[in-house]
Short mmCIF file of C-alpha atoms in Angstrom, two decimals:
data_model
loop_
_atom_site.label_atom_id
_atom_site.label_comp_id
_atom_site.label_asym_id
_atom_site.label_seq_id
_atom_site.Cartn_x
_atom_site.Cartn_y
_atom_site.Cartn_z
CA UNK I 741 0.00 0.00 0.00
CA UNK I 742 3.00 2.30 0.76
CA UNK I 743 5.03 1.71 -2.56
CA UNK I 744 1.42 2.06 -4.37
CA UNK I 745 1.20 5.65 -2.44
CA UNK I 746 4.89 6.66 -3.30
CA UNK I 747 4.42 5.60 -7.14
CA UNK I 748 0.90 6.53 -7.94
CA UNK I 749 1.59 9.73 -8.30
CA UNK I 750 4.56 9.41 -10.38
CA UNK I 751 3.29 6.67 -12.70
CA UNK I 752 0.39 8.88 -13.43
CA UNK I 753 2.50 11.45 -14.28
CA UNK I 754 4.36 8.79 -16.71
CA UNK I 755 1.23 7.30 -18.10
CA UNK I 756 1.44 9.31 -21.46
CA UNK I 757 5.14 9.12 -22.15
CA UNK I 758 4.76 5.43 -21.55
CA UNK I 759 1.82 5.20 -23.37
CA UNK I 760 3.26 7.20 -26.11
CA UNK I 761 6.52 4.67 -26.22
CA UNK I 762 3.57 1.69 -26.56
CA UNK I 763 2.36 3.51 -29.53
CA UNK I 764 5.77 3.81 -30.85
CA UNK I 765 6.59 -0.15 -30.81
CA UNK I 766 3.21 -0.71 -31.72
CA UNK I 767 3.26 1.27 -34.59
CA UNK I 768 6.91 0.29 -35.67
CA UNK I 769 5.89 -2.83 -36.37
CA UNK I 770 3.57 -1.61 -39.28
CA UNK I 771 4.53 1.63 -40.58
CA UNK I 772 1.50 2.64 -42.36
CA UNK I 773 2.49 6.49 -43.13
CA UNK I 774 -0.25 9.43 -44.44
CA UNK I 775 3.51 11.37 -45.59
CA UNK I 776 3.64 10.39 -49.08
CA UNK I 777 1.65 8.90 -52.21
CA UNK I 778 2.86 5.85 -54.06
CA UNK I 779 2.17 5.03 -57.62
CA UNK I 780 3.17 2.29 -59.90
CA UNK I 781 2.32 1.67 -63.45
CA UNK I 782 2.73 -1.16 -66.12
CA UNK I 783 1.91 -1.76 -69.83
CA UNK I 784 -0.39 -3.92 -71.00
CA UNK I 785 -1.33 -3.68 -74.73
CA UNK I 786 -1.08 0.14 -75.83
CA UNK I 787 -2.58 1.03 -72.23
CA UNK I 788 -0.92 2.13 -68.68
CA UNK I 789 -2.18 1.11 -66.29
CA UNK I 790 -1.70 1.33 -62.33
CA UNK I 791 -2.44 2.37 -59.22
CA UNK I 792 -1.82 5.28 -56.06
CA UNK I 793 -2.38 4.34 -52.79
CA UNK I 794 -0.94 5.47 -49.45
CA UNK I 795 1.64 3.55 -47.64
CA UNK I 796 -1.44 2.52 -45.01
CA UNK I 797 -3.02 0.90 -48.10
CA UNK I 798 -5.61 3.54 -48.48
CA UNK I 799 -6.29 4.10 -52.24
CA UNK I 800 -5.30 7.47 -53.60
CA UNK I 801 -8.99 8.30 -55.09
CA UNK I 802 -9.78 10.97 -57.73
CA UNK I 803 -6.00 12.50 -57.77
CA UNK I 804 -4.85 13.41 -60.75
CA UNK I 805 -2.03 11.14 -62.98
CA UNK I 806 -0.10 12.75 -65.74
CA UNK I 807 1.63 10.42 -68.29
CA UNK I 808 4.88 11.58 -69.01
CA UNK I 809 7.13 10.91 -72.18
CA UNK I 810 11.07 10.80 -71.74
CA UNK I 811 11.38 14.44 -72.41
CA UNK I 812 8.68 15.73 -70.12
CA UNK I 813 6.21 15.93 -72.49
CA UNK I 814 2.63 15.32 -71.12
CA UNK I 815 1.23 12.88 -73.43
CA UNK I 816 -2.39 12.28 -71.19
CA UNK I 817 -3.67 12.75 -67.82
CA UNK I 818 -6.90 11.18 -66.10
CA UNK I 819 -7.84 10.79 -62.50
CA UNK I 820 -8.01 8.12 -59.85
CA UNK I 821 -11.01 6.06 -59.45
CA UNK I 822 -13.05 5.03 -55.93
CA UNK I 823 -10.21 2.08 -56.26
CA UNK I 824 -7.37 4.68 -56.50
CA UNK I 825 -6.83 2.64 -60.55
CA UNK I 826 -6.12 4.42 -63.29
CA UNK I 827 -5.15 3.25 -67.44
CA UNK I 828 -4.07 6.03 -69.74
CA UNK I 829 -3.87 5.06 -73.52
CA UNK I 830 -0.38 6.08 -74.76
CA UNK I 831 0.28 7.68 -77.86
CA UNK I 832 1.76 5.70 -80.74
CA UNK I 833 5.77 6.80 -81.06
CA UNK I 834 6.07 8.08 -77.45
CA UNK I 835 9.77 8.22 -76.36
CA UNK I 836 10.55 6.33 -73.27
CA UNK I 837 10.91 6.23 -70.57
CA UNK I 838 7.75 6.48 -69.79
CA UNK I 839 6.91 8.56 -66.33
CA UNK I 840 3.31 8.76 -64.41
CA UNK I 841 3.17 11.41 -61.92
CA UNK I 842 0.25 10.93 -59.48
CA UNK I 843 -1.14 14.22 -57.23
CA UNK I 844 -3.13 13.44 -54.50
CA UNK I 845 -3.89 16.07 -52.35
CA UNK I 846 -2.52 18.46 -49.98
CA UNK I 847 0.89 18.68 -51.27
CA UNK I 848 1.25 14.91 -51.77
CA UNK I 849 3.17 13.84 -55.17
CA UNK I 850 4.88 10.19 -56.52
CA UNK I 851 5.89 9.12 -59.94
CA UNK I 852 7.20 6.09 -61.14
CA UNK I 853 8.57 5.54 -64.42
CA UNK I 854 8.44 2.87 -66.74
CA UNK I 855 11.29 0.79 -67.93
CA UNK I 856 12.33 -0.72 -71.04
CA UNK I 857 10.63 -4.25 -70.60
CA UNK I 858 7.44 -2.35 -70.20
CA UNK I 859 8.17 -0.76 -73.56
CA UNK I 860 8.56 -4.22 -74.99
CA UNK I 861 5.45 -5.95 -73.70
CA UNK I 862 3.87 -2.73 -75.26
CA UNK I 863 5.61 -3.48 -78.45
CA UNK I 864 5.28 -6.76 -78.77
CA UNK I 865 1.48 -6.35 -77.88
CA UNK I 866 -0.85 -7.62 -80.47
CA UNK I 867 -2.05 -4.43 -81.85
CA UNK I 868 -3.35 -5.09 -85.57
CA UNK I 869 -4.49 -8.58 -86.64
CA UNK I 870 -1.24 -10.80 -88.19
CA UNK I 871 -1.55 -12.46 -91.60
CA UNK I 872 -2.58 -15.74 -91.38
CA UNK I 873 -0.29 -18.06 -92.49
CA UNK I 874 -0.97 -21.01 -94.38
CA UNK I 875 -1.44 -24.37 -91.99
CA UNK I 876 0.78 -26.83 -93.35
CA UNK I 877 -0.30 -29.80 -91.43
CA UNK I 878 -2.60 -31.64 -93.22
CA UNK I 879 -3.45 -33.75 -89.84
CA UNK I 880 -6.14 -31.93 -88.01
CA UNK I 881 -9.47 -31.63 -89.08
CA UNK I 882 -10.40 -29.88 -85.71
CA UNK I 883 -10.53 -26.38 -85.86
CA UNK I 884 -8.00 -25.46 -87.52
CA UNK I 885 -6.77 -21.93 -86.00
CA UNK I 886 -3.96 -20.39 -87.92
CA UNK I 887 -0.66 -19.74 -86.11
CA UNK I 888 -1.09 -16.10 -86.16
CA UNK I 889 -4.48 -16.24 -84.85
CA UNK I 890 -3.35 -18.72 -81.82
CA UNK I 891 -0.57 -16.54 -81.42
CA UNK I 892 -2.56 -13.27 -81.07
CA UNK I 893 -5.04 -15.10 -78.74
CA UNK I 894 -2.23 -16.56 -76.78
CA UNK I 895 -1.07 -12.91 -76.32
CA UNK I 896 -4.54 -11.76 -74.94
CA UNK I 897 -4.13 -14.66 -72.76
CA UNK I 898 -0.92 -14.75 -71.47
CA UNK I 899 -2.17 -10.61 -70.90
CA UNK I 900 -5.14 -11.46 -68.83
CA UNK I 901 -2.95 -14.35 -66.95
CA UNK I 902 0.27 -12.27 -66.17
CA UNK I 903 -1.40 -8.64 -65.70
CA UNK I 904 -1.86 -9.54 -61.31
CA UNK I 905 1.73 -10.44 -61.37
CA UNK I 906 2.83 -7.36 -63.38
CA UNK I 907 1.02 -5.36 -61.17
CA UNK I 908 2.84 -7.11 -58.58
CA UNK I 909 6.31 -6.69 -59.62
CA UNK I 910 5.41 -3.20 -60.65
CA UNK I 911 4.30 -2.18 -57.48
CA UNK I 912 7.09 -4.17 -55.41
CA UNK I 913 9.17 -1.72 -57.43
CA UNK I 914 7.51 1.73 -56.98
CA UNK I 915 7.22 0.69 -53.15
CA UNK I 916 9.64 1.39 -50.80
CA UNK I 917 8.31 1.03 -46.87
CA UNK I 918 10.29 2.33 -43.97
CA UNK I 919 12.50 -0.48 -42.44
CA UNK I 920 13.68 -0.54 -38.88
CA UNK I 921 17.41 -0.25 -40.54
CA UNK I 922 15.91 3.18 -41.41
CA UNK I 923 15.11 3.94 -38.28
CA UNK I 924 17.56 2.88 -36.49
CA UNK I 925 20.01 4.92 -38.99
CA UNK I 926 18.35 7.95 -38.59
CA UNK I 927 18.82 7.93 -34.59
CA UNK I 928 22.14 7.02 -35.33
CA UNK I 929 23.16 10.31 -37.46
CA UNK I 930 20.68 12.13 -34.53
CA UNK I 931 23.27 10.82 -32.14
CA UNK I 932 26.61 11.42 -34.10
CA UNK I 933 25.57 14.97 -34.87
CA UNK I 934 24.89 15.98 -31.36
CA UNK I 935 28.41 14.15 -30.45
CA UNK I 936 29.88 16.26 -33.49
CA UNK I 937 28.46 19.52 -32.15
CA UNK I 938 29.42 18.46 -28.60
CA UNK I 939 33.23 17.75 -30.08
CA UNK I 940 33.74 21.47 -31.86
CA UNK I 941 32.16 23.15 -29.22
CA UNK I 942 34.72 21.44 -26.60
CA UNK I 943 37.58 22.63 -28.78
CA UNK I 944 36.69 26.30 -29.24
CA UNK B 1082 1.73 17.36 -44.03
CA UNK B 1083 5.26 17.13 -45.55
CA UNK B 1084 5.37 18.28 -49.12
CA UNK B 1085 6.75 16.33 -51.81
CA UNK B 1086 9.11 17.15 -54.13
CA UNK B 1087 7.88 18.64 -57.50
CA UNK B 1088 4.71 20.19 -56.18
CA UNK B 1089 6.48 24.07 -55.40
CA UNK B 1090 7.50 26.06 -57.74
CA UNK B 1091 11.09 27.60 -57.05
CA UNK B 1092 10.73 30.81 -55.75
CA UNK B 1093 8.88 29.20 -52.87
CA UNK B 1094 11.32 26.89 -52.47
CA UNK B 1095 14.22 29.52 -52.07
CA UNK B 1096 11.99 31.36 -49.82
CA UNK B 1097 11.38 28.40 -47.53
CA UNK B 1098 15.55 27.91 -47.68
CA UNK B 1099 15.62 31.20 -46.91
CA UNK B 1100 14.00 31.22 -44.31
CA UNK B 1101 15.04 28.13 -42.61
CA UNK B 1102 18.42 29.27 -42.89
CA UNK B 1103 17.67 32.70 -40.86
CA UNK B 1104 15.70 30.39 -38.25
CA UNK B 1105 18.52 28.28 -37.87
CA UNK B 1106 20.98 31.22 -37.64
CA UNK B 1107 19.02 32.19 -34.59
CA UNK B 1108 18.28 29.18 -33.40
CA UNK B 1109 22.51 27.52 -33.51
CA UNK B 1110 22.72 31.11 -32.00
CA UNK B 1111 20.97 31.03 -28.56
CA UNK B 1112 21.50 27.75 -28.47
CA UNK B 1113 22.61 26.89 -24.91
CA UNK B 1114 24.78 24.46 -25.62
CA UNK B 1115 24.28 22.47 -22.11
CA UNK B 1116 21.40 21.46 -23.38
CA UNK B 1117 22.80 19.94 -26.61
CA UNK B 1118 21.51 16.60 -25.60
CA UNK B 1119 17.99 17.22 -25.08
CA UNK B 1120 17.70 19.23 -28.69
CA UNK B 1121 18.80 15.64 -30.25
CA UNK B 1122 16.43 13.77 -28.39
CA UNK B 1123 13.59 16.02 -28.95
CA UNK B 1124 15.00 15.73 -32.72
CA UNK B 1125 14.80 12.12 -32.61
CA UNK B 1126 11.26 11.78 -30.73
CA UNK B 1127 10.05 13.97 -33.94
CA UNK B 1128 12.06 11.98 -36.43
CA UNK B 1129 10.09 8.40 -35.18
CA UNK B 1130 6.56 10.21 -34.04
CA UNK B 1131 6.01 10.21 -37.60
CA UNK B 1132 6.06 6.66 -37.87
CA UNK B 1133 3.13 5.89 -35.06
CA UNK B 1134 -0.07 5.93 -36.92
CA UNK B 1135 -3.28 6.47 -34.63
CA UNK B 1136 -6.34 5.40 -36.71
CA UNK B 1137 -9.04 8.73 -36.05
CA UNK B 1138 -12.08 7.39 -37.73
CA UNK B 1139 -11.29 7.08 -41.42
CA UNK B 1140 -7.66 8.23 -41.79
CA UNK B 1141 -4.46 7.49 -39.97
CA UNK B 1142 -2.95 10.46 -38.50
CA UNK B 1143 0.51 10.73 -36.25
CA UNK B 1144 1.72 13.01 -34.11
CA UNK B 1145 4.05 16.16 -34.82
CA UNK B 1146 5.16 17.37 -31.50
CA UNK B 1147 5.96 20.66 -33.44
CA UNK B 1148 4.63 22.56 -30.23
CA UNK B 1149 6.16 20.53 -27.73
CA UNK B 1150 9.05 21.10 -29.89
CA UNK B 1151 8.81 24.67 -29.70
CA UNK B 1152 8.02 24.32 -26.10
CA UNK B 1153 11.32 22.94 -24.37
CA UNK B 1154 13.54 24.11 -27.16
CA UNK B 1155 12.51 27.80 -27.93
CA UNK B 1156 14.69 29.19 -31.42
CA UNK B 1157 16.50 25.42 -31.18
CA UNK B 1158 13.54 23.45 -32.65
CA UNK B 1159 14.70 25.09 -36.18
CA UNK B 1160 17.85 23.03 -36.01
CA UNK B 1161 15.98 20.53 -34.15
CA UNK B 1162 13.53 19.78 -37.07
CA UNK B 1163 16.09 20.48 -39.76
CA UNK B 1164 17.90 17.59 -38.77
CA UNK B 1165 14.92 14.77 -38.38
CA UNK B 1166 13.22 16.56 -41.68
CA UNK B 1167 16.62 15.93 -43.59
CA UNK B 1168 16.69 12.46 -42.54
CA UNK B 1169 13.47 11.44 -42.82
CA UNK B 1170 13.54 12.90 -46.54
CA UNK B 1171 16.65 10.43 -47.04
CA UNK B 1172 15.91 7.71 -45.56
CA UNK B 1173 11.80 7.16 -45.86
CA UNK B 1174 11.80 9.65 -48.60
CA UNK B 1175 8.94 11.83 -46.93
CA UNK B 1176 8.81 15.25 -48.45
CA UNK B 1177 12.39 15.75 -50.13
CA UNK B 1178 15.66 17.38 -50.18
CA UNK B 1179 14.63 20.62 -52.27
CA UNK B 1180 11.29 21.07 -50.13
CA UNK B 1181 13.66 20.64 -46.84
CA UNK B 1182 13.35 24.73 -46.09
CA UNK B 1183 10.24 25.07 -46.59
CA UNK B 1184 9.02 22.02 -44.83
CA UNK B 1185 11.27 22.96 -41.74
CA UNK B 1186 9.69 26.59 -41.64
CA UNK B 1187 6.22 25.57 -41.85
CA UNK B 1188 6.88 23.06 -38.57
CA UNK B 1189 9.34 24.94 -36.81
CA UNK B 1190 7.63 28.88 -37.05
CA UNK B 1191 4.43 27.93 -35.27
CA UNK B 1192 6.37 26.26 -32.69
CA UNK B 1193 8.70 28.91 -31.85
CA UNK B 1194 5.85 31.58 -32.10
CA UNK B 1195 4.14 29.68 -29.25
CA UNK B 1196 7.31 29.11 -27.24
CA UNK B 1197 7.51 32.75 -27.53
CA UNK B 1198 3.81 33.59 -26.44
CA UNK B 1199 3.02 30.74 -24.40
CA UNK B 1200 6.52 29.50 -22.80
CA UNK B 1201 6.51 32.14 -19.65
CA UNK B 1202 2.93 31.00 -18.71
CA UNK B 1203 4.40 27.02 -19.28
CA UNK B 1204 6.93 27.93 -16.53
CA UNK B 1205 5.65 29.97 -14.23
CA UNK B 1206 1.74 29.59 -13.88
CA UNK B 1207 0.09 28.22 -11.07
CA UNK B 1208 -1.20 24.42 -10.84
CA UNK B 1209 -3.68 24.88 -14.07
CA UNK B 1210 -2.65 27.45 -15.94
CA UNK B 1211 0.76 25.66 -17.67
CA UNK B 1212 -1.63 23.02 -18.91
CA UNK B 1213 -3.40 25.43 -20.80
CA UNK B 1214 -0.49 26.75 -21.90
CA UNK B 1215 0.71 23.11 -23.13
CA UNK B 1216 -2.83 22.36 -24.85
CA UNK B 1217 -2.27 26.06 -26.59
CA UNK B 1218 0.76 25.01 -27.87
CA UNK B 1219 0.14 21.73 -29.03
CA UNK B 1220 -3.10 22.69 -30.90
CA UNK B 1221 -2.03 25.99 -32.08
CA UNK B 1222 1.50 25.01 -33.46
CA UNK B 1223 -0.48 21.83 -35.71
CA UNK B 1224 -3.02 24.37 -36.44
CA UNK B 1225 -0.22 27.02 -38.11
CA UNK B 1226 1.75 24.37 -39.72
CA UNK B 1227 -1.49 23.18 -41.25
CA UNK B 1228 -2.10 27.18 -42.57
CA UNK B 1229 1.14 27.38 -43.67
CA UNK B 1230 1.33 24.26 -45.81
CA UNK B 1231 -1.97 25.50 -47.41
CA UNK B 1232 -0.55 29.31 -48.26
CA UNK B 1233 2.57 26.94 -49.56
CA UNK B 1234 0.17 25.21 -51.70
CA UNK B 1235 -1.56 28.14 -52.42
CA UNK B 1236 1.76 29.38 -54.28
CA UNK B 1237 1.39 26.65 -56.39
CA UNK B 1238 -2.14 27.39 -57.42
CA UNK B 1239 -4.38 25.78 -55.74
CA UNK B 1240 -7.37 28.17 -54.27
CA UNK B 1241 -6.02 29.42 -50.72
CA UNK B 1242 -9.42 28.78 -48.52
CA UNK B 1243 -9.88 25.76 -50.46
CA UNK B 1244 -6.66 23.97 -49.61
CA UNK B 1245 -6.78 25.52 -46.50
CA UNK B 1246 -9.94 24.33 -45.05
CA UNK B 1247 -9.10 20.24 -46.36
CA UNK B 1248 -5.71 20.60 -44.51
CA UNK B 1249 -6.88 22.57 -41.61
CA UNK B 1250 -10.07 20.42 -41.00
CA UNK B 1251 -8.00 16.84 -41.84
CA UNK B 1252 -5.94 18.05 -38.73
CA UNK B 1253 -8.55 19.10 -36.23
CA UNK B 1254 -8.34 15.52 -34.56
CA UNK B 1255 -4.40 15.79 -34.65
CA UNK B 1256 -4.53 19.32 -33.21
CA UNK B 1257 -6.68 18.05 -29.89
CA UNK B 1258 -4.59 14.80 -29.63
CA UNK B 1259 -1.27 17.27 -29.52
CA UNK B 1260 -2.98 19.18 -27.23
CA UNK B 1261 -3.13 16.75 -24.72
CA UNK B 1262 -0.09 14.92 -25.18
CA UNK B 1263 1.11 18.34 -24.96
CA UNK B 1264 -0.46 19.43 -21.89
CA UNK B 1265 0.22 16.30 -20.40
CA UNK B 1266 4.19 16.54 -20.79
CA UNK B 1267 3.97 20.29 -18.89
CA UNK B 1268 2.13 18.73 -16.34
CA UNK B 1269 5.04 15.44 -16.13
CA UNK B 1270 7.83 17.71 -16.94
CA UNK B 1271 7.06 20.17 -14.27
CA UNK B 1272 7.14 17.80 -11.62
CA UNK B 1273 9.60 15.50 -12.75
CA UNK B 1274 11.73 17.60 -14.91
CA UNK B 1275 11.09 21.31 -14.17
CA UNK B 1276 14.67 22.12 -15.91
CA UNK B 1277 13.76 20.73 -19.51
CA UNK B 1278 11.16 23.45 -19.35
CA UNK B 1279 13.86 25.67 -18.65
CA UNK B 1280 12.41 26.23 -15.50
CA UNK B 1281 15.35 26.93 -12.33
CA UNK B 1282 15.39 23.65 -10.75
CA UNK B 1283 14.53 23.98 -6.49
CA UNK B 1284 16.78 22.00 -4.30
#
């Protein structure tokens, strides 16, 4: 009953800064951050396509996203829907890299810029129907589908099939959380810059 | 409420450098450099605050400390903020190196305005009086940096009262919250602590 007399007082006292340490392990172990705006973007056919969302996973809705071409040139802009998703149909001849700039608001900006495989699965994209070649394979009487046409709808396919993992891959590159390292580097340089300032104010 | 790079155009930018220089001028300046320690650790508390996420109904906010900040530092939470703004731009690439001075003013003015208005009544009210004080602060210094980002954004031409209103009423939660974490630090500090207020320590 004594100690709980002596301490009360004091704990109370400490309840916030202890509480506010709680909140800080707590929330280290998922840094979900309202500081910045990611984006990330991928081709698929003559389309971008992507996504802004906030590093808590909140979808960036109705910002704004500017396609870029490799000089700066604004080649299209649209806005974010409910889902924070956006596709922007790209210009034939635009010169990558490619760069989407997302604005969300209050001062909140990311971009992310295509690279040169995107460019190719553009390319490479089935855009106008290929010549059918002649089937020399006298052997099926099944329907026979010419190579250009299986190729084309193999394409489409392979499209449809790969476009969550693009999306993936795309987004595992536009996102970069914050990792304890970071934190613990920043206290770090906190630390070595006070010790600096301690050190030249010791000599004068 | 950090802004990201690309958004400012750069006479605004220069300003904010500007300006941040002067404020940290005055603020290396009347440093006292006995209390060299406690600037880094009020650096560092503002450098991870950022990172703790409260869920307020729909959005996530997280604390600034700005006023507290401003409270126990005076003219030091320029260099104070510099510092964790710098790094935090590095390292979890939150607002940027080119928006660093104006990011640092628009935290670090409101702060220092209240340590200037506020700080005597902090230290030397009676037993309620220094929380109100601490609530001021906290509120008041979220409630600037909030203005200033939008007159920042303004600059870049978005509608002033517009702007103003989304960031000022996304932050009213944040503003009560820093309040009373505020308030509740005078209150700790005083008893526990009176000389991190800057108050003369009895014996």
């Amino acid at each position: 009953m004594h100690i709980y007399h002596r301490f009360w007082p004091r704990l109370r006292g400490a309840a916030w800064p202890l509480l506010l340490a709680l909140g800080l392990v707590l929330g280290l172990a998922h840094p979900s951050l309202a500081h910045k705006v990611n984006v990330y973007a991928y081709a698929e056919g003559d389309q971008v396509k992507g996504e802004g969302y906030f590093p808590g996973g909140d979808k960036a809705q109705d910002s704004l996203v500017e396609l870029l071409d490799g000089q700066g040139k604004l080649l299209g802009s649209t806005h974010t829907d409910s889902k924070g998703e956006f596709s922007l149909a790209v210009p034939a001849g635009a010169m990558p890299p490619l760069k989407v700039v997302l604005k969300a608001s209050m001062g909140h900006q990311g971009d992310y810029t295509l690279g040169w495989g995107d460019r190719q699965a553009m390319d490479t994209a089935p855009q106008q129907p290929v010549q059918p070649v002649p089937d020399p394979s006298p052997a099926a009487e099944a329907p026979a589908a010419s190579q250009g046409e299986l190729e084309q709808r193999l394409g489409h396919l392979l499209d449809a099939k790969l476009e969550p993992l693009t999306a993936q891959i795309a987004k595992m590159n536009a996102d970069r959380g914050v990792s304890v390292h970071d934190v613990v580097a920043g206290l770090g340089y906190i630390l070595g810059l006070m010790g600096l300032a301690a050190y030249l104010k010791a000599r004068r | 409420m950090h802004i990201s790079e690309g958004v400012l155009g750069g006479p605004v930018l220069a300003a904010g450098a500007a300006l941040t220089l002067a404020g940290l001028a005055v603020g290396l300046k009347k440093m006292d450099f006995d209390r060299l320690p406690q600037v880094a650790i009020m650096s560092a508390a503002f450098f991870v605050a950022s990172l703790v996420n409260v869920p307020i109904g729909p959005v996530k906010e997280h604390l600034i400390l700005n006023g507290l900040l401003g409270l126990l530092l005076g003219w030091a939470t320029f260099p104070a903020l510099f510092v964790a703004l710098a790094l935090q731009g590095v390292l979890f690439q939150f607002g940027g190196l080119t928006t660093l001075g104006v990011n640092t003013f628009n935290m670090a003015l409101p702060g220092v305005l209240c340590y200037l208005l506020l700080g005597r009544l902090a230290r030397n009210g009676g037993r309620r009086l220094p929380l109100l004080a601490g609530f001021l602060c906290g509120f008041l210094s979220v409630g600037g940096s909030a203005l200033l980002v939008a007159l920042s954004l303004a600059t870049a031409g978005e509608e002033f009262l517009v702007v103003a209103r989304l960031v000022v009423v996304a932050h009213i939660p944040v503003m009560v919250i820093e309040g009373v974490v505020t308030a509740s630090m005078v209150g700790f500090l005083r008893r526990v602590r009176p000389a991190m207020l800057g108050m003369v320590q009895q014996s």
